[in-house]
Coordinates of C-alpha atoms in Angstrom, one line a residue:
M1 CA 0.0 0.0 0.0
T2 CA 1.2 3.5 -0.8
L3 CA 1.0 5.6 2.4
L4 CA -0.9 8.9 2.4
R5 CA 1.3 11.9 2.5
D6 CA 1.2 15.7 2.7
H7 CA -2.0 17.1 1.0
D8 CA -3.7 13.7 0.6
L9 CA -3.2 12.9 4.3
A10 CA -4.4 16.3 5.5
H11 CA -7.5 15.9 3.3
A12 CA -8.1 12.4 4.8
F13 CA -7.9 13.9 8.3
D14 CA -10.2 16.7 7.3
H15 CA -12.9 14.2 6.4
A16 CA -12.2 11.9 9.4
S17 CA -12.4 14.9 11.8
R18 CA -16.2 14.5 12.2
T19 CA -15.9 11.1 13.9
Y20 CA -12.2 11.2 15.1
D21 CA -12.9 11.8 18.8
R22 CA -15.6 9.2 18.9
L23 CA -13.3 6.5 17.4
T24 CA -10.3 7.4 19.5
G25 CA -12.6 7.2 22.5
L26 CA -13.0 3.5 21.8
N27 CA -9.3 3.0 22.4
P28 CA -8.8 2.0 26.1
G29 CA -6.3 4.4 27.7
Y30 CA -6.0 6.7 24.7
R31 CA -6.3 10.0 26.7
A32 CA -4.7 8.6 29.8
D33 CA -1.6 7.6 27.8
L34 CA -1.4 11.0 26.1
L35 CA -1.4 12.6 29.6
R36 CA 1.2 10.2 30.8
S37 CA 3.5 11.1 27.8
A38 CA 2.9 14.9 28.4
R39 CA 3.8 14.5 32.1
R40 CA 7.0 12.8 31.0
L41 CA 8.3 16.2 29.9
K42 CA 8.7 16.9 33.6
L43 CA 8.0 20.6 33.3
P44 CA 8.6 22.5 36.5
G45 CA 6.1 24.7 38.3
D46 CA 3.1 23.5 36.4
G47 CA 4.7 25.2 33.3
A48 CA 4.7 28.7 34.8
G49 CA 6.5 31.1 32.4
L50 CA 7.0 28.4 29.7
H51 CA 6.0 28.5 26.1
L52 CA 5.1 25.0 24.8
L53 CA 4.4 23.7 21.3
D54 CA 1.8 20.9 20.6
L55 CA 3.0 19.8 17.2
G56 CA 0.3 17.9 15.2
C57 CA -2.5 18.7 17.7
G58 CA -5.4 17.1 15.8
T59 CA -8.7 17.7 17.5
G60 CA -7.0 18.9 20.7
A61 CA -6.7 15.7 22.7
S62 CA -2.9 16.1 23.0
T63 CA -3.4 19.8 23.7
R64 CA -5.7 18.9 26.6
A65 CA -3.1 16.5 27.9
L66 CA -0.4 19.1 27.7
L67 CA -2.6 21.6 29.4
R68 CA -3.3 19.2 32.3
A69 CA 0.4 18.5 32.6
A70 CA 1.4 22.2 32.6
P71 CA -1.7 24.3 33.4
R72 CA 0.2 27.5 33.9
A73 CA 2.1 27.3 30.6
R74 CA 1.4 29.2 27.3
I75 CA 0.6 26.6 24.6
T76 CA 0.7 27.0 20.8
A77 CA -0.9 24.1 19.0
V78 CA -0.6 23.5 15.3
D79 CA -1.9 21.1 12.7
A80 CA -1.9 20.7 9.0
S81 CA -5.6 19.6 8.8
A82 CA -8.1 22.4 8.8
G83 CA -10.9 20.0 9.7
M84 CA -9.1 18.7 12.8
L85 CA -8.4 22.3 13.9
R86 CA -12.0 23.3 13.6
R87 CA -12.9 20.5 16.0
A88 CA -10.2 21.6 18.4
L89 CA -11.3 25.2 18.2
A90 CA -14.9 24.3 19.0
K91 CA -13.8 23.1 22.5
P92 CA -13.4 25.4 25.5
W93 CA -9.8 26.6 26.1
P94 CA -8.2 29.1 28.5
D95 CA -6.6 32.3 27.1
G96 CA -3.1 30.8 27.2
V97 CA -3.9 28.3 24.4
R98 CA -3.9 29.2 20.7
F99 CA -4.2 27.2 17.5
L100 CA -2.5 27.7 14.2
H101 CA -3.1 26.0 10.8
L102 CA 0.4 25.1 10.0
S103 CA 2.3 21.9 9.0
A104 CA 5.4 20.9 10.9
E105 CA 7.5 21.9 7.9
E106 CA 6.0 25.5 7.9
L107 CA 6.8 26.4 11.5
D108 CA 10.3 27.8 10.8
A109 CA 9.1 30.2 8.1
A110 CA 6.2 31.3 10.3
G111 CA 8.5 32.8 12.8
E112 CA 7.1 30.8 15.8
G113 CA 9.2 30.0 18.8
P114 CA 11.4 29.6 20.6
F115 CA 9.8 27.0 22.7
D116 CA 10.7 25.6 26.1
A117 CA 9.3 22.2 25.2
V118 CA 7.6 20.4 22.3
F119 CA 5.0 17.6 22.5
A120 CA 4.3 15.6 19.3
A121 CA 1.7 12.9 19.4
Y122 CA 1.1 10.5 16.5
L123 CA 3.0 12.9 14.1
F124 CA 6.3 11.5 13.0
R125 CA 4.9 8.4 11.1
N126 CA 2.9 10.8 9.0
V127 CA 5.5 13.3 7.8
S128 CA 7.4 12.8 4.5
D129 CA 10.8 13.8 6.0
P130 CA 11.0 12.9 9.7
D131 CA 14.6 14.0 9.9
G132 CA 13.8 17.4 8.5
V133 CA 11.0 17.9 11.0
L134 CA 13.3 16.9 13.8
G135 CA 15.7 19.5 12.6
T136 CA 12.9 22.1 12.7
V137 CA 11.9 21.0 16.2
R138 CA 15.5 21.3 17.4
R139 CA 15.9 24.8 15.9
L140 CA 12.6 25.9 17.5
L141 CA 13.6 24.6 21.0
R142 CA 15.6 26.7 23.4
P143 CA 19.0 25.1 24.2
G144 CA 18.2 22.4 26.6
G145 CA 14.5 22.4 25.8
R146 CA 12.6 19.2 26.1
L147 CA 10.9 17.0 23.6
A148 CA 8.3 14.3 24.2
V149 CA 7.1 12.2 21.2
H150 CA 4.1 10.0 21.7
E151 CA 4.0 7.5 18.9
Y152 CA 3.0 4.1 17.6
S153 CA 6.5 2.5 17.3
L154 CA 6.8 -1.2 17.6
T155 CA 9.5 -3.0 19.4
G156 CA 10.3 -5.1 16.4
S157 CA 8.9 -8.2 18.0
P158 CA 6.9 -10.4 15.6
A159 CA 4.3 -10.8 18.4
H160 CA 3.8 -7.0 18.6
R161 CA 3.5 -6.7 14.8
A162 CA 0.9 -9.5 14.8
L163 CA -1.1 -7.9 17.6
W164 CA -1.1 -4.5 15.8
T165 CA -2.3 -6.1 12.6
A166 CA -5.0 -8.1 14.5
V167 CA -6.3 -4.9 16.2
C168 CA -6.3 -3.0 12.9
Q169 CA -8.0 -5.7 10.9
G170 CA -10.5 -6.6 13.6
V171 CA -11.4 -3.2 15.1
I172 CA -9.8 -0.1 13.6
I173 CA -10.3 -0.5 9.9
P174 CA -13.8 -1.9 10.2
A175 CA -14.8 1.1 12.4
G176 CA -13.1 3.5 10.0
T177 CA -14.9 1.9 7.0
L178 CA -18.3 2.6 8.7
T179 CA -17.4 6.3 8.8
G180 CA -16.2 6.4 5.2
D181 CA -12.5 6.7 6.2
R182 CA -11.2 3.3 5.3
A183 CA -8.2 4.7 3.4
L184 CA -7.0 6.7 6.5
Y185 CA -7.2 3.8 8.8
R186 CA -5.5 1.5 6.4
H187 CA -2.8 4.1 6.2
L188 CA -2.6 4.0 10.0
W189 CA -2.1 0.2 10.0
H190 CA 0.7 0.3 7.4
S191 CA 2.3 3.5 8.6
V192 CA 3.0 1.8 12.0
L193 CA 4.4 -1.3 10.4
D194 CA 6.7 0.8 8.1
F195 CA 7.8 3.2 10.8
D196 CA 11.0 3.0 12.9
T197 CA 11.1 0.5 15.8
A198 CA 11.4 2.1 19.2
A199 CA 15.2 1.6 19.1
G200 CA 15.3 3.0 15.6
F201 CA 13.5 6.2 16.5
T202 CA 15.6 6.6 19.6
G203 CA 18.7 6.5 17.3
R204 CA 17.1 8.9 14.9
L205 CA 16.6 11.4 17.7
T206 CA 20.3 11.1 18.7
R207 CA 21.5 11.5 15.1
A208 CA 19.3 14.7 14.9
G209 CA 21.3 16.2 17.8
F210 CA 19.0 15.5 20.7
T211 CA 20.6 14.4 24.0
G212 CA 19.4 11.8 26.5
A213 CA 17.0 10.2 24.0
R214 CA 15.2 7.2 25.4
A215 CA 12.0 5.2 24.7
L216 CA 9.5 4.7 27.6
P217 CA 6.8 2.0 27.3
L218 CA 3.1 2.6 28.0
A219 CA 0.8 0.3 29.9
G220 CA -2.0 -1.9 28.8
W221 CA -2.6 -3.5 25.4
Q222 CA -0.3 -0.9 23.7
T223 CA 2.8 -2.1 25.6
G224 CA 5.4 -2.7 22.9
I225 CA 3.3 -0.9 20.4
T226 CA 3.2 2.7 21.6
H227 CA 6.1 4.6 23.3
T228 CA 6.9 7.9 24.8
F229 CA 10.2 9.2 23.4
V230 CA 11.9 11.8 25.6
A231 CA 15.0 13.9 24.7
A232 CA 16.5 17.3 25.1
A233 CA 17.8 19.8 22.5
G234 CA 21.6 20.2 22.4
Q235 CA 23.1 23.4 23.5
A236 CA 24.1 24.6 20.0
N237 CA 20.7 24.3 18.2
R238 CA 20.8 27.7 16.5

């Protein structure tokens, strides 16, 4: 299968935005795991005085997790899908949260930042150039700034690949087919199988100039399938 990319993927998310929250709500632990990953940024003082970036915010579930982890921070949330952003904007938010219609690749030119921390959930599988986006993130972070990536990234174990395929074929793709979004959820299935293993993405972070990169597991059925990756920007990132 050819994976969806760029405009085609954004369009697919636009269409799926109508039912996205309902479908992700069927995933046990979806929102709790996002919060766990956001808290792994270990931001001090409830985020007071910090400017945070939610990169690939979707309908705002990751933004809500980041806000709960750092309620006193200023948060900029961006996404390439206008439909997903409309869903996010329809929800109540405090004054310190703003949303922008930008792709990860457009952030540099938009003059955003610098940021004290970046949270990216379910993003890196979906970009055409993950190394380029990591370079953008590193430039946008203050020296020593923190990064947490919440991502489907398998351990490489055949058992975890088989479990992911079974969940996709038995639950995710049939549910997406009912909403008219089969292509997007087939993309999800294959994008996870084709993406870096947990060890591979940890290495990618290190090669991109991040320090202290490590993969942390998540609990429940997603153990070995979804990880939080944490790292810090090097001191010479500009």
